[in-house]
CSV table of C-alpha atoms in Angstrom, one decimal:
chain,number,residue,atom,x,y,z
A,1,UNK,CA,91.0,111.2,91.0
A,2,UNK,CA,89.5,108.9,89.3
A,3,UNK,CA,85.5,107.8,90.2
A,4,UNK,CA,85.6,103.9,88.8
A,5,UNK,CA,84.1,102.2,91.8
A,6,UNK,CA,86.6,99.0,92.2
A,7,UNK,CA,84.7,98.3,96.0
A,8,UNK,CA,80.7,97.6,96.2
A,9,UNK,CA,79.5,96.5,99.1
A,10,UNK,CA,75.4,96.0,99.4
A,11,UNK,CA,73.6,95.4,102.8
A,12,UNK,CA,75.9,93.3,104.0
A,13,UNK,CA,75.1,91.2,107.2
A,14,UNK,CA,76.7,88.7,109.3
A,15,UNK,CA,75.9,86.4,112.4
A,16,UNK,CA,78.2,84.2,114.4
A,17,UNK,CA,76.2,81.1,115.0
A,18,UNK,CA,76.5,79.5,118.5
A,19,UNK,CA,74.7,78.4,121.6
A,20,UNK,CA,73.3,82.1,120.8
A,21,UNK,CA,73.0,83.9,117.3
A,22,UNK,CA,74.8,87.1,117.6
A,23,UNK,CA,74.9,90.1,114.9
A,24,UNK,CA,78.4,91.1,114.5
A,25,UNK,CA,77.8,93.1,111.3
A,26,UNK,CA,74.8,95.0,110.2
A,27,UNK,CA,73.4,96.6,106.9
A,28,UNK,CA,77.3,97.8,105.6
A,29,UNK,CA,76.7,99.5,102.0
A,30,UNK,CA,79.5,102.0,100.8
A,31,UNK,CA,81.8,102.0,97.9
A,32,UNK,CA,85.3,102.6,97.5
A,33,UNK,CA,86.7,104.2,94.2
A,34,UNK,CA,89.8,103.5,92.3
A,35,UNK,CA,93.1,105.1,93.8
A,36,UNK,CA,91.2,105.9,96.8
A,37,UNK,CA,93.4,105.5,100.5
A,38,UNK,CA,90.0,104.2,102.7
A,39,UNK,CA,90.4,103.5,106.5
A,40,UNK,CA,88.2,101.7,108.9
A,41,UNK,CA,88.2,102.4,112.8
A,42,UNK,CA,86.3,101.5,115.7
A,43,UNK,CA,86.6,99.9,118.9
A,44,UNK,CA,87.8,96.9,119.4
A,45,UNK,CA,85.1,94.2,119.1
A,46,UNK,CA,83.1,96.5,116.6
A,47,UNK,CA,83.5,94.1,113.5
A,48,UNK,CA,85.8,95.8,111.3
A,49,UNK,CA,88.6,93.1,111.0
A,50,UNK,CA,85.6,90.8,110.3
A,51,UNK,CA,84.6,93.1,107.8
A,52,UNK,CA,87.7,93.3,105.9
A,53,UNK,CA,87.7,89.1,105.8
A,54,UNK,CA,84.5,89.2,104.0
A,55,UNK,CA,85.3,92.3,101.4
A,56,UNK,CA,88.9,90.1,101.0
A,57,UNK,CA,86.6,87.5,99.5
A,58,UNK,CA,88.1,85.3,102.4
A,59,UNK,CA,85.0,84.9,104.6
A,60,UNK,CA,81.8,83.8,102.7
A,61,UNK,CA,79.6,83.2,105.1
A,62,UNK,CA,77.4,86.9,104.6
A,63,UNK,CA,74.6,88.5,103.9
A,64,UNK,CA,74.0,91.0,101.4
A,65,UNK,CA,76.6,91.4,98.4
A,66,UNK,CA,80.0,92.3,97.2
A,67,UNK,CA,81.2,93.4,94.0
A,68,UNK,CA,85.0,93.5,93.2
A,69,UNK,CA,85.6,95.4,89.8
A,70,UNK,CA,82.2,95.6,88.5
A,71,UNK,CA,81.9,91.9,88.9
A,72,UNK,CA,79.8,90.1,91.8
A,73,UNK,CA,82.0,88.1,94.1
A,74,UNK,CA,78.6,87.1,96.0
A,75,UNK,CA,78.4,83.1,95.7
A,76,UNK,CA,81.6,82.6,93.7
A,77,UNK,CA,83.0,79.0,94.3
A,78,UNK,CA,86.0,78.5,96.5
A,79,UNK,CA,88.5,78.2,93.4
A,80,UNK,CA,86.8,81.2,91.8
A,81,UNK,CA,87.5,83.0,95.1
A,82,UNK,CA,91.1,82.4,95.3
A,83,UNK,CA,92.1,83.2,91.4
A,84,UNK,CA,90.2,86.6,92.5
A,85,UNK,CA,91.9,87.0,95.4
A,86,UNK,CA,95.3,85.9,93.5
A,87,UNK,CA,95.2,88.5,90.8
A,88,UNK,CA,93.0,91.4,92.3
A,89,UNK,CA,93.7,91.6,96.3
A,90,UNK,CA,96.8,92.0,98.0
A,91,UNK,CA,96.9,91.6,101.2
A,92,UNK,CA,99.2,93.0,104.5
A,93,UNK,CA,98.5,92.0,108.1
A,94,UNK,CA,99.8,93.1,111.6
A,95,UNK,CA,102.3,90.7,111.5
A,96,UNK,CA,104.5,90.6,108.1
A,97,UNK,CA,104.1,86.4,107.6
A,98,UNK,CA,107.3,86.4,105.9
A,99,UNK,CA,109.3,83.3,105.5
A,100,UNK,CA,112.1,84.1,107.9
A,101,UNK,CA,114.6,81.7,106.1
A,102,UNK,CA,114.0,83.2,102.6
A,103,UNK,CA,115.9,86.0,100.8
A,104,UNK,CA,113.6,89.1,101.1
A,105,UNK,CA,113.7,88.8,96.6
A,106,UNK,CA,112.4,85.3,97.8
A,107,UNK,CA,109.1,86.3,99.6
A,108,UNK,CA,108.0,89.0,97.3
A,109,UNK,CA,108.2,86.5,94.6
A,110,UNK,CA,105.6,84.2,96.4
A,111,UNK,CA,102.6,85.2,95.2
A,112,UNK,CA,103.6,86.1,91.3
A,113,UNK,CA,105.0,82.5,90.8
A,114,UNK,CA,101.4,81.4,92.9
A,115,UNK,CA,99.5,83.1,89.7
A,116,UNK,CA,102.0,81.9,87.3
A,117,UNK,CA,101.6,84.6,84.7
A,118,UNK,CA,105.0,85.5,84.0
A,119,UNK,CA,108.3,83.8,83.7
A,120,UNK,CA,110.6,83.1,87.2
A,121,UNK,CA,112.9,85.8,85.6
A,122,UNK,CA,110.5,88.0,85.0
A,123,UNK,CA,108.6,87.4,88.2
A,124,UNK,CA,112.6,88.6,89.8
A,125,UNK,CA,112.5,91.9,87.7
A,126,UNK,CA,109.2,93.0,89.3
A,127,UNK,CA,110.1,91.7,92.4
A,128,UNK,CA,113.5,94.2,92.4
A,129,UNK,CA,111.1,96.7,91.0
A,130,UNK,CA,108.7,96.4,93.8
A,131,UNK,CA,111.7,96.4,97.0
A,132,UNK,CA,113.5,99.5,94.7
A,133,UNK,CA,109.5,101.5,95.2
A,134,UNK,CA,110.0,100.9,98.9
A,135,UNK,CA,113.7,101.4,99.3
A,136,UNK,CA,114.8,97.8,100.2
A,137,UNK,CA,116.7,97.0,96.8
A,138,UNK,CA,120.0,97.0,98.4
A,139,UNK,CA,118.3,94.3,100.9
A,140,UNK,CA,116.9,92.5,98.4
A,141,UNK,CA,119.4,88.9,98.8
A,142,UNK,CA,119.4,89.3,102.5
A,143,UNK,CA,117.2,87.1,104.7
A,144,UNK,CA,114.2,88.1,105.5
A,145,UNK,CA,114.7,87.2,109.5
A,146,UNK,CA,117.3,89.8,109.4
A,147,UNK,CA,115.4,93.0,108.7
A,148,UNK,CA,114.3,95.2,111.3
A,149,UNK,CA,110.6,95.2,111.9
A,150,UNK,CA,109.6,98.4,110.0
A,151,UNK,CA,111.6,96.5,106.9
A,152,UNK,CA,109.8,93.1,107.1
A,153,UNK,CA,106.8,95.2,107.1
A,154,UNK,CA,108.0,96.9,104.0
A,155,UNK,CA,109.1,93.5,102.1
A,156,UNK,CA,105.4,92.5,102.9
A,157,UNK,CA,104.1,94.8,101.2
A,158,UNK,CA,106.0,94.5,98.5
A,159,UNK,CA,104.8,91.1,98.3
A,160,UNK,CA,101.1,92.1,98.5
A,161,UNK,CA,102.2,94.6,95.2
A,162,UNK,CA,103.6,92.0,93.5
A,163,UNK,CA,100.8,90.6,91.1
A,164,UNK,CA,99.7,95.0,90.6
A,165,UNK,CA,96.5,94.2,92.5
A,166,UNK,CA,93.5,96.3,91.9
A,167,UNK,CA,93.4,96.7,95.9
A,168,UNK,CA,95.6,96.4,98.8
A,169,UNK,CA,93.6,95.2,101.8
A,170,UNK,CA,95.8,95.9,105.7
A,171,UNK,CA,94.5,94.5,108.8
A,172,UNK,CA,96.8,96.6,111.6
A,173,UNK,CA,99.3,96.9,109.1
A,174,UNK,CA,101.1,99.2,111.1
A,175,UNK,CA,100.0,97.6,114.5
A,176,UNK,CA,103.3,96.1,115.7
A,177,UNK,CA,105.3,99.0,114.3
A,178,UNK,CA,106.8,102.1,116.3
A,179,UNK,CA,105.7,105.5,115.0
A,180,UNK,CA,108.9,106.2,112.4
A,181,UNK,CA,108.2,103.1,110.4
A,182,UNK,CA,104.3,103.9,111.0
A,183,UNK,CA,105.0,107.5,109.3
A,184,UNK,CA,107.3,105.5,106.6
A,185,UNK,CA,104.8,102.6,106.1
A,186,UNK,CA,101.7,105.8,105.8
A,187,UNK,CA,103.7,107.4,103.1
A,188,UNK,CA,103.8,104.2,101.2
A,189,UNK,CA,100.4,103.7,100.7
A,190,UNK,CA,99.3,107.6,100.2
A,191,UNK,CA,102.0,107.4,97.2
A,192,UNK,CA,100.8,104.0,96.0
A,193,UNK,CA,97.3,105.6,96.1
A,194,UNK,CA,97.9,109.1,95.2
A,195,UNK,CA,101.0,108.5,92.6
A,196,UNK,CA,100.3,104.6,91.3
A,197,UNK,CA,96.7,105.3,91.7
A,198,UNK,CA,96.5,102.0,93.7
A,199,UNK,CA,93.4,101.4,95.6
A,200,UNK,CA,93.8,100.6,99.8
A,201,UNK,CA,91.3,99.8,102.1
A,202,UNK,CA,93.1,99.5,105.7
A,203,UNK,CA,91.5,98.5,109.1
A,204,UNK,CA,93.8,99.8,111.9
A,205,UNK,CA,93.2,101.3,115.7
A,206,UNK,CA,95.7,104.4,115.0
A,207,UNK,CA,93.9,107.5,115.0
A,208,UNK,CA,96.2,109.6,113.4
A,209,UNK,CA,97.1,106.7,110.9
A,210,UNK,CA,93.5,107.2,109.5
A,211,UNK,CA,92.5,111.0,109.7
A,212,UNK,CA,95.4,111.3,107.3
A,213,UNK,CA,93.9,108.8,105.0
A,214,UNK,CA,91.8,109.7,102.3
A,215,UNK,CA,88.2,108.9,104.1
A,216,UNK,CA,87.4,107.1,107.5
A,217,UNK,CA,84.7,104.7,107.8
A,218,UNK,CA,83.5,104.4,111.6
A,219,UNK,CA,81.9,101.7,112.9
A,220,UNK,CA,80.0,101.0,116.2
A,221,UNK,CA,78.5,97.9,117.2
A,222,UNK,CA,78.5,96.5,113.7
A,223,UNK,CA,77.5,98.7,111.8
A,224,UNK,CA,78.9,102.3,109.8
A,225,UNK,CA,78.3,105.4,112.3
A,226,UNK,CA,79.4,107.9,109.7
């Protein structure tokens, strides 16, 4: 395993404004290393979704600081943000977001022609390499609408591989799923972390999802319990 810190994050701090300030996160300093599978729990209401939004460089609006990669992300413009978030972050939510009209091939290509690094025809290879990792090749030309759940779930996270992000952020990404595409989505991201030495941080509400993770943040009222 190894110990290159990818994740930093220093004191961080948020309020939501309003007829009434209110502290929804409080103080968060940890660091997540390279190739480590990192989940965060808590109640609902305890600010870890909101976390995840500001360590996804999508919510700006903190306290305290963030590195990504040994480089501060802290009070990066907007367009700096997104080319960060383009080549370094992939993302996976509760609900896949596919476009249900689109080839599965068709959606994980999304974000690779986004960045605009490679050619379309080699943005298809890696897009067949990345649906052969998770066992959906032989779905590859179908549409996207016509995939069962725990397969549009898969297909999105093929997307979120696409661009061989540094880390793979999940919000619920097994929230909508039933517990034999929980168990295949789990062994996804253990061999992305353990074998492709991809780093994950996921946020989810499933117990047994995270104590087989690598390590579980808790968080109460805002803050890290553990």
């Amino acid at each position: 395993m190894s110990h290159k810190i990818i994740l930093q994050s220093t004191q961080i701090a948020k309020s939501f404004k309003g007829p009434e300030a209110f502290q929804v996160l409080s103080d968060i300093s940890f660091s997540v290393n390279k190739a480590e599978f990192v989940t965060l729990v808590g109640k609902s209401g305890c600010g870890k979704s909101t976390l995840l939004y500001i360590l996804s460089t999508m919510d700006t609006d903190y306290h305290g600081q963030l590195a990504i990669d040994g480089t501060l992300v802290t009070g990066k413009t907007p367009n700096q943000l997104a080319a960060i978030r383009n080549e370094k972050i992939g993302f996976v939510f509760q609900s896949h977001y596919l476009l249900n009209e689109f080839s599965c091939l068709q959606n994980v290509m999304i974000p690779a022609l986004r960045l605009g690094l490679y050619s379309r025809q080699e943005i298809e290879e890696r897009a067949y390499d990345k649906l052969d990792l998770l066992g959906l090749k032989d779905q590859a030309l179908k549409q996207a609408a016509k995939l069962s759940g725990g397969q549009q779930q898969r297909v999105a996270l093929a997307r979120a591989l696409i661009n061989d992000p540094l880390i793979i952020m999940g919000d619920e990404p097994t929230g909508n799923l039933d517990s034999k595409n929980t168990d295949v989505v789990f062994e996804v991201f253990q061999r992305l972390a353990h074998e492709l030495h991809q780093t994950i941080i996921a946020v989810t509400h499933d117990n047994d999802f995270a104590r087989r993770s690598d390590r579980v943040i808790e968080m109460v009222d805002g803050r890290i319990s553990n």
